[in-house]
């Protein structure tokens, strides 16, 4: 059997829990399949001379990690990945920092990854590269003679073609995707944008279902919505830590209904818009005020990128003003927690909550939505209020779908969710759980790898795609 080699910027010990959907999902996949997980160690070193690969055994998985120099980290991770690609791919051209010259660092780190990974590869390995940090990795590997099958999965949205075309060098970036055998997206909408872009900008010719030819190469593309490990999460929900958390929350909030939000503190997650909608709900429903509390966990993320500092201040100020204006001596409407909460404690919090607010302005998928549903008591489940702009909305149509930019509409959905009768909550929850169970993380991994296996082998060792 082929060995699975997973490559991503962020890696984590799969035996421990991590914040951030990519690391959570890949840890679950690799715990099952075993294999090699190659990525950034998370360490920044003074200079690039110390670029040995560090190995660590983690159960069935071998972690292979490289350090990054400060200069490379700043240009590759903070700069090009999170200062250019992240905002544009989340439809935020206004936040992109195009002119800062980060591209050199992005290419350098992709070349470094290719150089360090190549000697570790076996001839029948299957390589699975993840996310926007590593779009040119296959082209760099091919340039060094790598002939193995390589798949790519984009965890974040792909914007409409004309938005993508605003990136200087967008043609270079998308051309690099043609060095992969299979390119996977979270949703049909993302796949549609990819097809639109390559047909309009690269004059790609459709070959057959999900296959296009351009740059003298054929690429297969598809939608593979990521899921969670339902069994693992159910076990986590029944473990002592989660049960204790559930009981503590129920005791603490016995007279109130809880609403919960769990997000990285990212402008894509729509946190200020969510707070405004909650404020609108409090304004419009004075009789319900002291019976609802919103617990918002906002785990720190990418704090050295300017746009993230700004969102932090905006959110703190909104939470402060809501509590100041509406709070009572014995009730605060918002509990804002700017820390990462251990994943093992989240199921208890989810289960104790009547409503989850998952209202990103854009999101590749959003695993919190699926975790919330899985943690519910099926006899008395909570209600998911979900942004129609999360990848998850394509699958989870029985949630209360909202437009997060529409403050009044979202406030009305909060009211509906808090007052929804138990029969309707059960019906919706059952339908939603069927999807969550069916399209779990194992389905995601198996269907992607099976599609990669089916791709037709082409000659890949040539210099046809030297970037
Ligand atoms: O690694 P970080 O910079 O700390 O960021 C954490 C991860 O954020 C993004 O996650 C995405 O992947 C999830 C799983 O597919 C998906 O549900 C979510 O919608 C995405 O935002 C990012 O894509 C990852 O690379 C980061 O590791
Ligand atoms: O304080 C926190 C915040 C988030 N998470 C986990 O991080 C992941 C977030 O993934 P999601 O797809 O929702 O969003 P991302 O952060 O990847 O954009 C989920 O598994 C959460 O349970 C966590 O363990 N602790």
Short mmCIF file of C-alpha atoms and ligand atoms in Angstrom, two decimals:
data_model
loop_
_atom_site.label_atom_id
_atom_site.label_comp_id
_atom_site.label_asym_id
_atom_site.label_seq_id
_atom_site.Cartn_x
_atom_site.Cartn_y
_atom_site.Cartn_z
CA UNK A 1 0.00 0.00 0.00
CA UNK A 2 1.21 3.51 -0.80
CA UNK A 3 2.37 5.70 2.06
CA UNK A 4 0.46 8.94 2.58
CA UNK A 5 2.62 12.05 2.76
CA UNK A 6 0.72 15.09 3.96
CA UNK A 7 2.25 18.55 3.58
CA UNK A 8 0.88 21.66 5.26
CA UNK A 9 2.29 24.81 6.77
CA UNK A 10 0.65 24.18 10.15
CA UNK A 11 1.29 20.77 11.65
CA UNK A 12 0.54 19.41 15.09
CA UNK A 13 1.12 16.31 17.16
CA UNK A 14 -1.95 14.27 16.14
CA UNK A 15 -2.24 12.85 19.65
CA UNK A 16 -2.90 16.32 21.05
CA UNK A 17 -5.74 18.70 20.28
CA UNK A 18 -5.14 21.86 18.29
CA UNK A 19 -7.07 25.06 17.47
CA UNK A 20 -7.63 25.63 13.76
CA UNK A 21 -9.67 23.34 11.55
CA UNK A 22 -6.88 22.20 9.24
CA UNK A 23 -4.66 20.83 12.01
CA UNK A 24 -7.66 19.21 13.73
CA UNK A 25 -8.80 17.43 10.55
CA UNK A 26 -5.37 16.30 9.37
CA UNK A 27 -4.48 14.95 12.79
CA UNK A 28 -7.61 12.80 12.65
CA UNK A 29 -6.87 11.57 9.13
CA UNK A 30 -3.24 10.71 9.87
CA UNK A 31 -4.05 8.99 13.15
CA UNK A 32 -5.97 6.50 11.00
CA UNK A 33 -3.76 6.11 7.96
CA UNK A 34 -0.32 6.66 9.49
CA UNK A 35 2.32 8.21 7.23
CA UNK A 36 4.52 11.26 7.04
CA UNK A 37 3.38 14.80 7.92
CA UNK A 38 5.75 17.47 6.64
CA UNK A 39 5.50 21.16 7.54
CA UNK A 40 6.71 24.14 9.49
CA UNK A 41 7.92 23.37 13.03
CA UNK A 42 6.32 26.54 14.36
CA UNK A 43 9.82 27.75 15.30
CA UNK A 44 11.46 30.88 14.01
CA UNK A 45 15.25 30.82 13.96
CA UNK A 46 17.67 33.73 13.60
CA UNK A 47 18.95 32.84 10.16
CA UNK A 48 18.20 30.23 7.52
CA UNK A 49 21.46 28.30 7.98
CA UNK A 50 19.85 25.93 10.47
CA UNK A 51 17.49 24.30 8.01
CA UNK A 52 17.80 20.62 8.95
CA UNK A 53 14.65 18.54 8.99
CA UNK A 54 13.58 17.63 12.50
CA UNK A 55 11.83 14.28 12.93
CA UNK A 56 9.40 13.32 15.66
CA UNK A 57 7.46 10.10 16.06
CA UNK A 58 3.81 10.69 17.05
CA UNK A 59 1.95 7.36 17.23
CA UNK A 60 1.52 6.04 13.68
CA UNK A 61 2.71 9.32 12.19
CA UNK A 62 6.19 10.67 11.59
CA UNK A 63 6.35 14.44 11.80
CA UNK A 64 9.06 16.02 9.63
CA UNK A 65 9.51 19.69 10.37
CA UNK A 66 11.56 22.61 9.17
CA UNK A 67 12.22 25.88 10.99
CA UNK A 68 11.81 29.20 9.20
CA UNK A 69 14.04 32.25 9.45
CA UNK A 70 12.41 35.44 10.71
CA UNK A 71 12.65 37.01 7.25
CA UNK A 72 11.08 34.01 5.51
CA UNK A 73 8.35 33.62 8.13
CA UNK A 74 7.39 37.27 7.88
CA UNK A 75 7.25 37.32 4.08
CA UNK A 76 5.80 33.82 3.57
CA UNK A 77 3.34 33.37 6.46
CA UNK A 78 2.42 36.85 7.67
CA UNK A 79 3.07 38.58 4.34
CA UNK A 80 2.04 36.72 1.21
CA UNK A 81 -0.09 33.95 2.76
CA UNK A 82 -2.00 35.98 5.33
CA UNK A 83 -1.54 39.54 4.02
CA UNK A 84 -2.37 38.84 0.36
CA UNK A 85 -3.93 35.42 -0.30
CA UNK A 86 -6.07 35.13 2.83
CA UNK A 87 -7.88 38.49 2.40
CA UNK A 88 -8.37 38.13 -1.37
CA UNK A 89 -9.58 34.54 -1.12
CA UNK A 90 -12.03 35.73 1.56
CA UNK A 91 -13.30 38.46 -0.81
CA UNK A 92 -11.50 41.29 1.06
CA UNK A 93 -9.49 43.09 -1.60
CA UNK A 94 -9.57 46.15 0.66
CA UNK A 95 -7.39 44.38 3.25
CA UNK A 96 -4.77 42.96 0.87
CA UNK A 97 -1.24 44.33 0.99
CA UNK A 98 -0.22 43.78 -2.65
CA UNK A 99 2.78 46.06 -2.90
CA UNK A 100 4.87 44.89 0.00
CA UNK A 101 7.05 42.52 -2.05
CA UNK A 102 6.22 39.37 -0.07
CA UNK A 103 6.16 37.09 -3.10
CA UNK A 104 9.93 36.39 -2.93
CA UNK A 105 9.58 34.91 0.56
CA UNK A 106 6.55 32.86 -0.51
CA UNK A 107 8.49 31.31 -3.38
CA UNK A 108 11.60 30.81 -1.22
CA UNK A 109 9.73 28.83 1.43
CA UNK A 110 7.95 26.71 -1.18
CA UNK A 111 11.34 25.96 -2.72
CA UNK A 112 12.76 25.15 0.71
CA UNK A 113 9.85 22.76 1.40
CA UNK A 114 10.38 21.06 -1.99
CA UNK A 115 14.14 20.70 -1.44
CA UNK A 116 13.74 19.27 2.04
CA UNK A 117 10.82 16.99 1.22
CA UNK A 118 12.16 15.44 -1.98
CA UNK A 119 14.85 13.22 -0.35
CA UNK A 120 12.26 11.85 2.09
CA UNK A 121 9.95 10.58 -0.65
CA UNK A 122 9.54 6.95 -1.75
CA UNK A 123 8.60 6.11 -5.35
CA UNK A 124 5.06 4.94 -4.55
CA UNK A 125 4.19 7.69 -2.06
CA UNK A 126 0.98 9.62 -2.53
CA UNK A 127 1.50 13.30 -1.68
CA UNK A 128 -1.32 15.47 -0.40
CA UNK A 129 -0.54 19.20 -0.13
CA UNK A 130 -2.80 21.51 1.88
CA UNK A 131 -3.83 25.10 1.59
CA UNK A 132 -2.96 28.48 0.20
CA UNK A 133 0.49 28.66 1.76
CA UNK A 134 1.72 25.94 -0.58
CA UNK A 135 0.08 26.50 -3.97
CA UNK A 136 3.39 26.36 -5.94
CA UNK A 137 4.80 23.37 -4.03
CA UNK A 138 3.98 20.74 -6.66
CA UNK A 139 5.55 22.83 -9.42
CA UNK A 140 8.71 23.19 -7.30
CA UNK A 141 8.74 19.44 -6.60
CA UNK A 142 8.18 18.61 -10.29
CA UNK A 143 11.05 20.93 -11.23
CA UNK A 144 13.26 18.76 -9.01
CA UNK A 145 12.07 15.59 -10.75
CA UNK A 146 9.24 14.43 -8.48
CA UNK A 147 6.94 12.08 -10.40
CA UNK A 148 4.64 10.86 -7.64
CA UNK A 149 0.95 11.64 -7.64
CA UNK A 150 0.30 14.97 -5.93
CA UNK A 151 -3.07 16.26 -4.80
CA UNK A 152 -3.90 19.73 -3.46
CA UNK A 153 -6.75 20.76 -1.18
CA UNK A 154 -7.72 24.39 -0.63
CA UNK A 155 -9.23 24.83 2.84
CA UNK A 156 -10.36 28.41 2.24
CA UNK A 157 -12.82 29.78 -0.35
CA UNK A 158 -11.81 30.53 -3.92
CA UNK A 159 -13.27 33.92 -4.92
CA UNK A 160 -14.95 34.75 -8.23
CA UNK A 161 -12.59 34.99 -11.24
CA UNK A 162 -12.42 38.78 -11.46
CA UNK A 163 -11.55 39.07 -7.78
CA UNK A 164 -8.81 36.47 -8.15
CA UNK A 165 -7.52 38.40 -11.14
CA UNK A 166 -6.83 41.40 -8.88
CA UNK A 167 -3.78 39.62 -7.43
CA UNK A 168 -0.66 40.74 -9.28
CA UNK A 169 0.77 37.52 -10.71
CA UNK A 170 -2.55 35.65 -10.41
CA UNK A 171 -1.82 33.80 -13.68
CA UNK A 172 1.40 32.44 -12.18
CA UNK A 173 -0.42 31.31 -9.07
CA UNK A 174 -3.24 29.48 -10.82
CA UNK A 175 -0.91 28.02 -13.44
CA UNK A 176 0.97 26.42 -10.54
CA UNK A 177 -2.15 24.44 -9.69
CA UNK A 178 -1.75 22.57 -12.98
CA UNK A 179 1.31 20.80 -11.56
CA UNK A 180 -1.08 18.84 -9.31
CA UNK A 181 -2.99 15.78 -10.46
CA UNK A 182 -6.05 16.68 -8.44
CA UNK A 183 -7.20 19.99 -6.98
CA UNK A 184 -9.90 19.86 -4.30
CA UNK A 185 -12.17 22.63 -3.01
CA UNK A 186 -14.53 22.88 -0.05
CA UNK A 187 -17.67 23.70 -2.04
CA UNK A 188 -19.29 23.60 -5.45
CA UNK A 189 -19.22 27.41 -5.47
CA UNK A 190 -15.40 27.38 -5.15
CA UNK A 191 -15.12 24.77 -7.91
CA UNK A 192 -17.36 26.89 -10.11
CA UNK A 193 -15.09 29.91 -9.56
CA UNK A 194 -12.04 27.83 -10.46
CA UNK A 195 -13.67 26.64 -13.70
CA UNK A 196 -14.74 30.21 -14.51
CA UNK A 197 -11.24 31.53 -13.93
CA UNK A 198 -9.29 28.95 -15.91
CA UNK A 199 -11.70 29.03 -18.83
CA UNK A 200 -11.75 32.85 -19.03
CA UNK A 201 -8.16 33.70 -18.09
CA UNK A 202 -6.18 30.63 -19.14
CA UNK A 203 -8.40 29.48 -22.03
CA UNK A 204 -8.59 26.05 -20.44
CA UNK A 205 -10.59 23.50 -22.40
CA UNK A 206 -13.00 21.22 -20.55
CA UNK A 207 -11.98 17.59 -21.25
CA UNK A 208 -14.71 15.75 -19.39
CA UNK A 209 -16.51 16.03 -16.02
CA UNK A 210 -14.21 18.01 -13.71
CA UNK A 211 -11.18 17.87 -16.03
CA UNK A 212 -9.55 20.74 -17.88
CA UNK A 213 -6.58 21.12 -20.17
CA UNK A 214 -4.33 24.18 -20.14
CA UNK A 215 -0.58 24.90 -20.22
CA UNK A 216 -0.07 21.54 -21.97
CA UNK A 217 -1.38 19.74 -18.87
CA UNK A 218 -4.62 18.20 -17.70
CA UNK A 219 -5.92 18.78 -14.21
CA UNK A 220 -8.79 17.17 -12.38
CA UNK A 221 -10.77 19.28 -9.90
CA UNK A 222 -13.65 18.59 -7.54
CA UNK A 223 -15.54 19.64 -4.42
CA UNK A 224 -14.72 17.61 -1.30
CA UNK A 225 -16.35 19.31 1.72
CA UNK A 226 -14.34 18.56 4.84
CA UNK A 227 -16.06 17.01 7.86
CA UNK A 228 -15.29 16.08 11.44
CA UNK A 229 -14.61 12.74 13.09
CA UNK A 230 -18.10 12.25 14.53
CA UNK A 231 -17.14 9.22 16.61
CA UNK A 232 -14.10 10.94 18.07
CA UNK A 233 -16.07 14.09 18.84
CA UNK A 234 -18.92 12.11 20.42
CA UNK A 235 -16.39 10.33 22.63
CA UNK A 236 -14.90 13.71 23.52
CA UNK A 237 -18.41 14.94 24.42
CA UNK A 238 -18.87 12.00 26.81
CA UNK A 239 -15.45 12.30 28.41
CA UNK A 240 -15.20 13.64 32.02
CA UNK A 241 -13.75 17.01 31.00
CA UNK A 242 -16.69 17.80 28.70
CA UNK A 243 -19.29 16.45 31.13
CA UNK A 244 -17.81 18.54 33.93
CA UNK A 245 -17.85 21.61 31.68
CA UNK A 246 -21.48 20.93 30.71
CA UNK A 247 -22.59 20.58 34.33
CA UNK A 248 -20.71 23.68 35.40
CA UNK A 249 -22.27 25.76 32.61
CA UNK A 250 -25.77 24.47 33.38
CA UNK A 251 -25.31 25.33 37.08
CA UNK A 252 -23.88 28.74 36.35
CA UNK A 253 -26.55 29.67 33.78
CA UNK A 254 -29.55 27.75 35.19
CA UNK A 255 -31.84 30.78 34.73
CA UNK A 256 -30.61 31.71 31.26
CA UNK A 257 -30.32 30.43 27.73
CA UNK A 258 -26.82 30.35 26.38
CA UNK A 259 -25.69 31.38 22.93
CA UNK A 260 -22.19 30.38 21.92
CA UNK A 261 -19.62 31.47 19.37
CA UNK A 262 -16.21 29.79 18.96
CA UNK A 263 -13.84 31.29 16.42
CA UNK A 264 -10.29 32.31 15.76
CA UNK A 265 -10.19 36.08 16.08
CA UNK A 266 -10.25 36.66 12.33
CA UNK A 267 -11.99 39.36 10.32
CA UNK A 268 -13.44 36.64 8.09
CA UNK A 269 -15.49 35.28 11.01
CA UNK A 270 -17.83 38.29 11.17
CA UNK A 271 -17.48 38.84 14.92
CA UNK A 272 -18.32 42.59 15.02
CA UNK A 273 -21.33 41.95 12.76
CA UNK A 274 -22.43 39.16 15.14
CA UNK A 275 -22.15 41.48 18.14
CA UNK A 276 -24.19 44.14 16.37
CA UNK A 277 -26.88 41.57 15.58
CA UNK A 278 -26.94 40.48 19.23
CA UNK A 279 -27.19 44.12 20.31
CA UNK A 280 -30.10 44.56 17.89
CA UNK A 281 -31.77 41.47 19.37
CA UNK A 282 -31.40 42.95 22.90
CA UNK A 283 -32.74 46.31 21.77
CA UNK A 284 -35.78 44.80 20.06
CA UNK A 285 -36.60 42.27 22.78
CA UNK A 286 -36.35 44.00 26.18
CA UNK A 287 -38.46 41.28 27.81
CA UNK A 288 -35.92 38.59 26.85
CA UNK A 289 -32.82 40.53 27.81
CA UNK A 290 -31.72 39.00 31.05
CA UNK A 291 -32.64 35.50 29.90
CA UNK A 292 -29.92 35.24 27.21
CA UNK A 293 -26.13 35.32 27.50
CA UNK A 294 -23.72 35.11 24.60
CA UNK A 295 -20.40 33.40 25.32
CA UNK A 296 -17.93 34.35 22.61
CA UNK A 297 -14.58 32.59 22.48
CA UNK A 298 -12.19 34.38 20.16
CA UNK A 299 -8.89 32.54 20.10
CA UNK A 300 -5.86 34.69 19.27
CA UNK A 301 -4.68 34.34 15.68
CA UNK A 302 -2.02 35.94 13.41
CA UNK A 303 -1.59 38.87 15.77
CA UNK A 304 1.31 40.35 13.83
CA UNK A 305 -0.87 41.11 10.81
CA UNK A 306 -2.35 44.63 11.09
CA UNK A 307 -5.92 43.77 10.13
CA UNK A 308 -6.04 41.34 13.07
CA UNK A 309 -5.06 44.01 15.60
CA UNK A 310 -7.80 46.24 14.28
CA UNK A 311 -10.51 43.59 14.59
CA UNK A 312 -9.40 42.90 18.18
CA UNK A 313 -9.94 46.52 19.16
CA UNK A 314 -13.27 46.72 17.37
CA UNK A 315 -14.55 43.59 19.07
CA UNK A 316 -13.38 44.63 22.54
CA UNK A 317 -15.04 47.97 22.16
CA UNK A 318 -18.34 46.44 20.96
CA UNK A 319 -18.47 43.88 23.78
CA UNK A 320 -17.65 46.59 26.32
CA UNK A 321 -20.38 48.90 25.06
CA UNK A 322 -23.03 46.13 24.92
CA UNK A 323 -22.25 45.11 28.49
CA UNK A 324 -22.11 48.74 29.60
CA UNK A 325 -25.43 49.65 28.01
CA UNK A 326 -27.47 46.52 28.70
CA UNK A 327 -25.79 44.79 31.66
CA UNK A 328 -27.41 44.53 35.10
CA UNK A 329 -25.86 43.94 38.49
CA UNK A 330 -26.66 40.23 38.18
CA UNK A 331 -26.39 39.74 34.38
CA UNK A 332 -23.92 40.54 31.63
CA UNK A 333 -25.15 39.94 28.07
CA UNK A 334 -21.74 39.06 26.59
CA UNK A 335 -18.92 36.97 27.97
CA UNK A 336 -16.00 37.59 25.71
CA UNK A 337 -13.00 35.29 26.10
CA UNK A 338 -9.88 36.16 24.15
CA UNK A 339 -8.07 32.86 24.67
CA UNK A 340 -7.86 29.45 23.07
CA UNK A 341 -10.07 26.99 24.92
CA UNK A 342 -8.88 23.36 24.94
CA UNK A 343 -10.87 21.41 22.36
CA UNK A 344 -11.74 18.78 24.99
CA UNK A 345 -13.79 21.39 26.87
CA UNK A 346 -15.75 22.64 23.88
CA UNK A 347 -18.34 19.83 23.58
CA UNK A 348 -19.59 20.57 27.12
CA UNK A 349 -19.97 24.24 26.25
CA UNK A 350 -21.71 23.43 22.95
CA UNK A 351 -24.13 21.04 24.66
CA UNK A 352 -25.02 23.54 27.36
CA UNK A 353 -25.88 26.15 24.69
CA UNK A 354 -29.30 26.59 23.14
CA UNK A 355 -27.94 28.43 20.10
CA UNK A 356 -24.64 28.50 18.19
CA UNK A 357 -23.84 31.63 16.23
CA UNK A 358 -21.63 30.61 13.30
CA UNK A 359 -21.85 33.74 11.19
CA UNK A 360 -18.65 34.26 9.17
CA UNK A 361 -18.60 36.79 6.34
CA UNK A 362 -16.76 34.06 4.39
CA UNK A 363 -15.39 30.72 5.50
CA UNK A 364 -13.92 27.75 3.64
CA UNK A 365 -16.02 25.30 5.66
CA UNK A 366 -16.29 25.96 9.43
CA UNK A 367 -15.89 22.86 11.54
CA UNK A 368 -17.30 24.50 14.66
CA UNK A 369 -20.77 24.29 13.05
CA UNK A 370 -20.42 20.51 12.68
CA UNK A 371 -18.92 20.09 16.17
CA UNK A 372 -21.81 22.02 17.75
CA UNK A 373 -24.38 19.76 16.09
CA UNK A 374 -22.52 16.60 17.08
CA UNK A 375 -22.31 17.64 20.74
CA UNK A 376 -26.09 18.17 21.12
CA UNK A 377 -28.49 16.02 23.08
CA UNK A 378 -30.69 14.66 20.26
CA UNK A 379 -33.81 14.82 22.50
CA UNK A 380 -33.37 18.48 23.32
CA UNK A 381 -30.94 19.88 20.75
CA UNK A 382 -29.74 23.42 20.28
CA UNK A 383 -30.19 25.46 17.11
CA UNK A 384 -27.47 26.34 14.61
CA UNK A 385 -27.61 29.87 13.20
CA UNK A 386 -25.33 29.66 10.18
CA UNK A 387 -24.04 32.21 7.71
CA UNK A 388 -24.99 31.43 4.14
CA UNK A 389 -21.42 32.45 3.27
CA UNK A 390 -19.75 29.60 5.17
CA UNK A 391 -18.80 26.59 3.03
CA UNK A 392 -20.83 24.53 5.52
CA UNK A 393 -24.05 26.23 4.36
CA UNK A 394 -23.96 24.31 1.08
CA UNK A 395 -24.45 21.13 3.09
CA UNK A 396 -26.35 22.30 6.17
CA UNK A 397 -29.52 23.76 4.67
CA UNK A 398 -31.67 22.78 7.69
CA UNK A 399 -29.81 25.28 9.90
CA UNK A 400 -31.21 28.81 10.28
CA UNK A 401 -29.30 30.39 7.42
CA UNK A 402 -28.55 34.09 7.73
CA UNK A 403 -26.84 36.90 5.87
CA UNK A 404 -24.34 38.15 8.48
CA UNK A 405 -24.29 41.63 6.90
CA UNK A 406 -28.02 41.91 7.63
CA UNK A 407 -28.12 42.98 11.28
CA UNK A 408 -31.90 42.93 11.59
CA UNK A 409 -32.26 39.60 9.78
CA UNK A 410 -29.65 37.97 12.02
CA UNK A 411 -31.28 39.44 15.13
CA UNK A 412 -34.61 37.97 13.99
CA UNK A 413 -32.95 34.56 13.49
CA UNK A 414 -31.54 34.74 17.05
CA UNK A 415 -35.06 35.29 18.37
CA UNK A 416 -36.43 32.45 16.25
CA UNK A 417 -33.67 30.12 17.45
CA UNK A 418 -34.26 30.96 21.12
CA UNK A 419 -37.99 30.38 20.79
CA UNK A 420 -37.97 27.35 18.49
CA UNK A 421 -40.18 24.53 19.82
CA UNK A 422 -38.47 21.28 20.69
CA UNK A 423 -40.16 19.28 17.86
CA UNK A 424 -38.77 21.60 15.21
CA UNK A 425 -35.35 21.61 16.87
CA UNK A 426 -35.33 17.81 16.82
CA UNK A 427 -36.40 17.55 13.17
CA UNK A 428 -33.78 20.00 12.01
CA UNK A 429 -31.06 18.46 14.16
CA UNK A 430 -31.78 14.95 12.90
CA UNK A 431 -31.59 16.04 9.26
CA UNK A 432 -28.39 17.99 9.88
CA UNK A 433 -26.74 15.11 11.71
CA UNK A 434 -27.44 12.77 8.81
CA UNK A 435 -25.26 15.00 6.65
CA UNK A 436 -22.60 15.51 9.32
CA UNK A 437 -22.35 11.74 9.86
CA UNK A 438 -22.34 10.84 6.18
CA UNK A 439 -19.79 13.45 5.09
CA UNK A 440 -17.39 13.05 7.96
CA UNK A 441 -13.62 13.48 7.93
CA UNK A 442 -13.12 9.89 6.77
CA UNK A 443 -15.42 10.43 3.78
CA UNK A 444 -13.45 13.58 2.96
CA UNK A 445 -10.10 11.81 3.09
CA UNK A 446 -11.23 8.62 1.35
CA UNK A 447 -13.08 10.35 -1.45
CA UNK A 448 -10.20 12.76 -2.13
CA UNK A 449 -7.57 10.01 -2.12
CA UNK A 450 -9.74 7.74 -4.27
CA UNK A 451 -10.17 10.54 -6.82
CA UNK A 452 -6.42 11.18 -6.74
CA UNK A 453 -5.78 7.50 -7.32
CA UNK A 454 -8.08 7.59 -10.37
CA UNK A 455 -6.26 10.49 -12.05
CA UNK A 456 -4.36 9.44 -15.12
CA UNK A 457 -0.60 9.47 -14.83
CA UNK A 458 1.12 12.05 -17.06
CA UNK A 459 4.78 12.71 -17.65
CA UNK A 460 5.61 15.00 -14.78
CA UNK A 461 9.34 15.02 -14.47
CA UNK A 462 9.99 17.55 -17.21
CA UNK A 463 10.63 21.25 -16.85
CA UNK A 464 7.30 22.13 -18.50
CA UNK A 465 6.19 24.08 -15.48
CA UNK A 466 9.27 25.78 -14.21
CA UNK A 467 7.75 28.77 -12.42
O1 LIG B 1 -2.59 28.04 10.94
P1 LIG B 1 -3.22 29.34 11.37
O2 LIG B 1 -2.70 30.52 10.60
O3 LIG B 1 -3.16 29.52 12.86
O4 LIG B 1 -4.79 29.27 11.04
C1 LIG B 1 -5.61 28.16 11.38
C2 LIG B 1 -6.17 27.51 10.12
O5 LIG B 1 -7.14 28.42 9.57
C3 LIG B 1 -7.70 28.08 8.31
O6 LIG B 1 -8.63 26.98 8.44
C4 LIG B 1 -9.45 26.58 7.36
O7 LIG B 1 -9.56 25.17 7.36
C5 LIG B 1 -10.69 24.61 8.03
C6 LIG B 1 -10.65 23.09 7.80
O8 LIG B 1 -10.74 22.79 6.44
C7 LIG B 1 -11.97 25.21 7.50
O9 LIG B 1 -13.11 24.63 8.18
C8 LIG B 1 -11.95 26.70 7.73
O10 LIG B 1 -13.12 27.28 7.14
C9 LIG B 1 -10.72 27.34 7.11
O11 LIG B 1 -10.64 28.69 7.56
C10 LIG B 1 -6.60 27.81 7.31
O12 LIG B 1 -7.14 27.47 6.05
C11 LIG B 1 -5.60 26.78 7.79
O13 LIG B 1 -4.53 26.64 6.87
C12 LIG B 1 -5.04 27.24 9.13
O14 LIG B 1 -4.18 26.24 9.66
O1 LIG B 2 -10.46 28.18 21.35
C1 LIG B 2 -10.60 27.36 20.42
C2 LIG B 2 -11.08 27.73 19.15
C3 LIG B 2 -11.21 26.76 18.17
N1 LIG B 2 -10.86 25.47 18.42
C4 LIG B 2 -10.99 24.43 17.37
O2 LIG B 2 -10.42 24.92 16.16
C5 LIG B 2 -11.15 24.47 15.03
C6 LIG B 2 -11.61 25.65 14.20
O3 LIG B 2 -11.89 25.17 12.91
P1 LIG B 2 -12.86 25.92 11.91
O4 LIG B 2 -12.94 25.09 10.71
O5 LIG B 2 -14.17 26.23 12.55
O6 LIG B 2 -12.16 27.33 11.60
P2 LIG B 2 -10.63 27.76 11.30
O7 LIG B 2 -10.11 28.29 12.59
O8 LIG B 2 -9.91 26.58 10.83
O9 LIG B 2 -10.77 28.87 10.29
C7 LIG B 2 -12.32 23.66 15.58
O10 LIG B 2 -12.01 22.29 15.55
C8 LIG B 2 -12.44 24.15 17.02
O11 LIG B 2 -12.97 23.20 17.91
C9 LIG B 2 -10.37 25.10 19.65
O12 LIG B 2 -10.06 23.94 19.89
N2 LIG B 2 -10.27 26.05 20.63
#
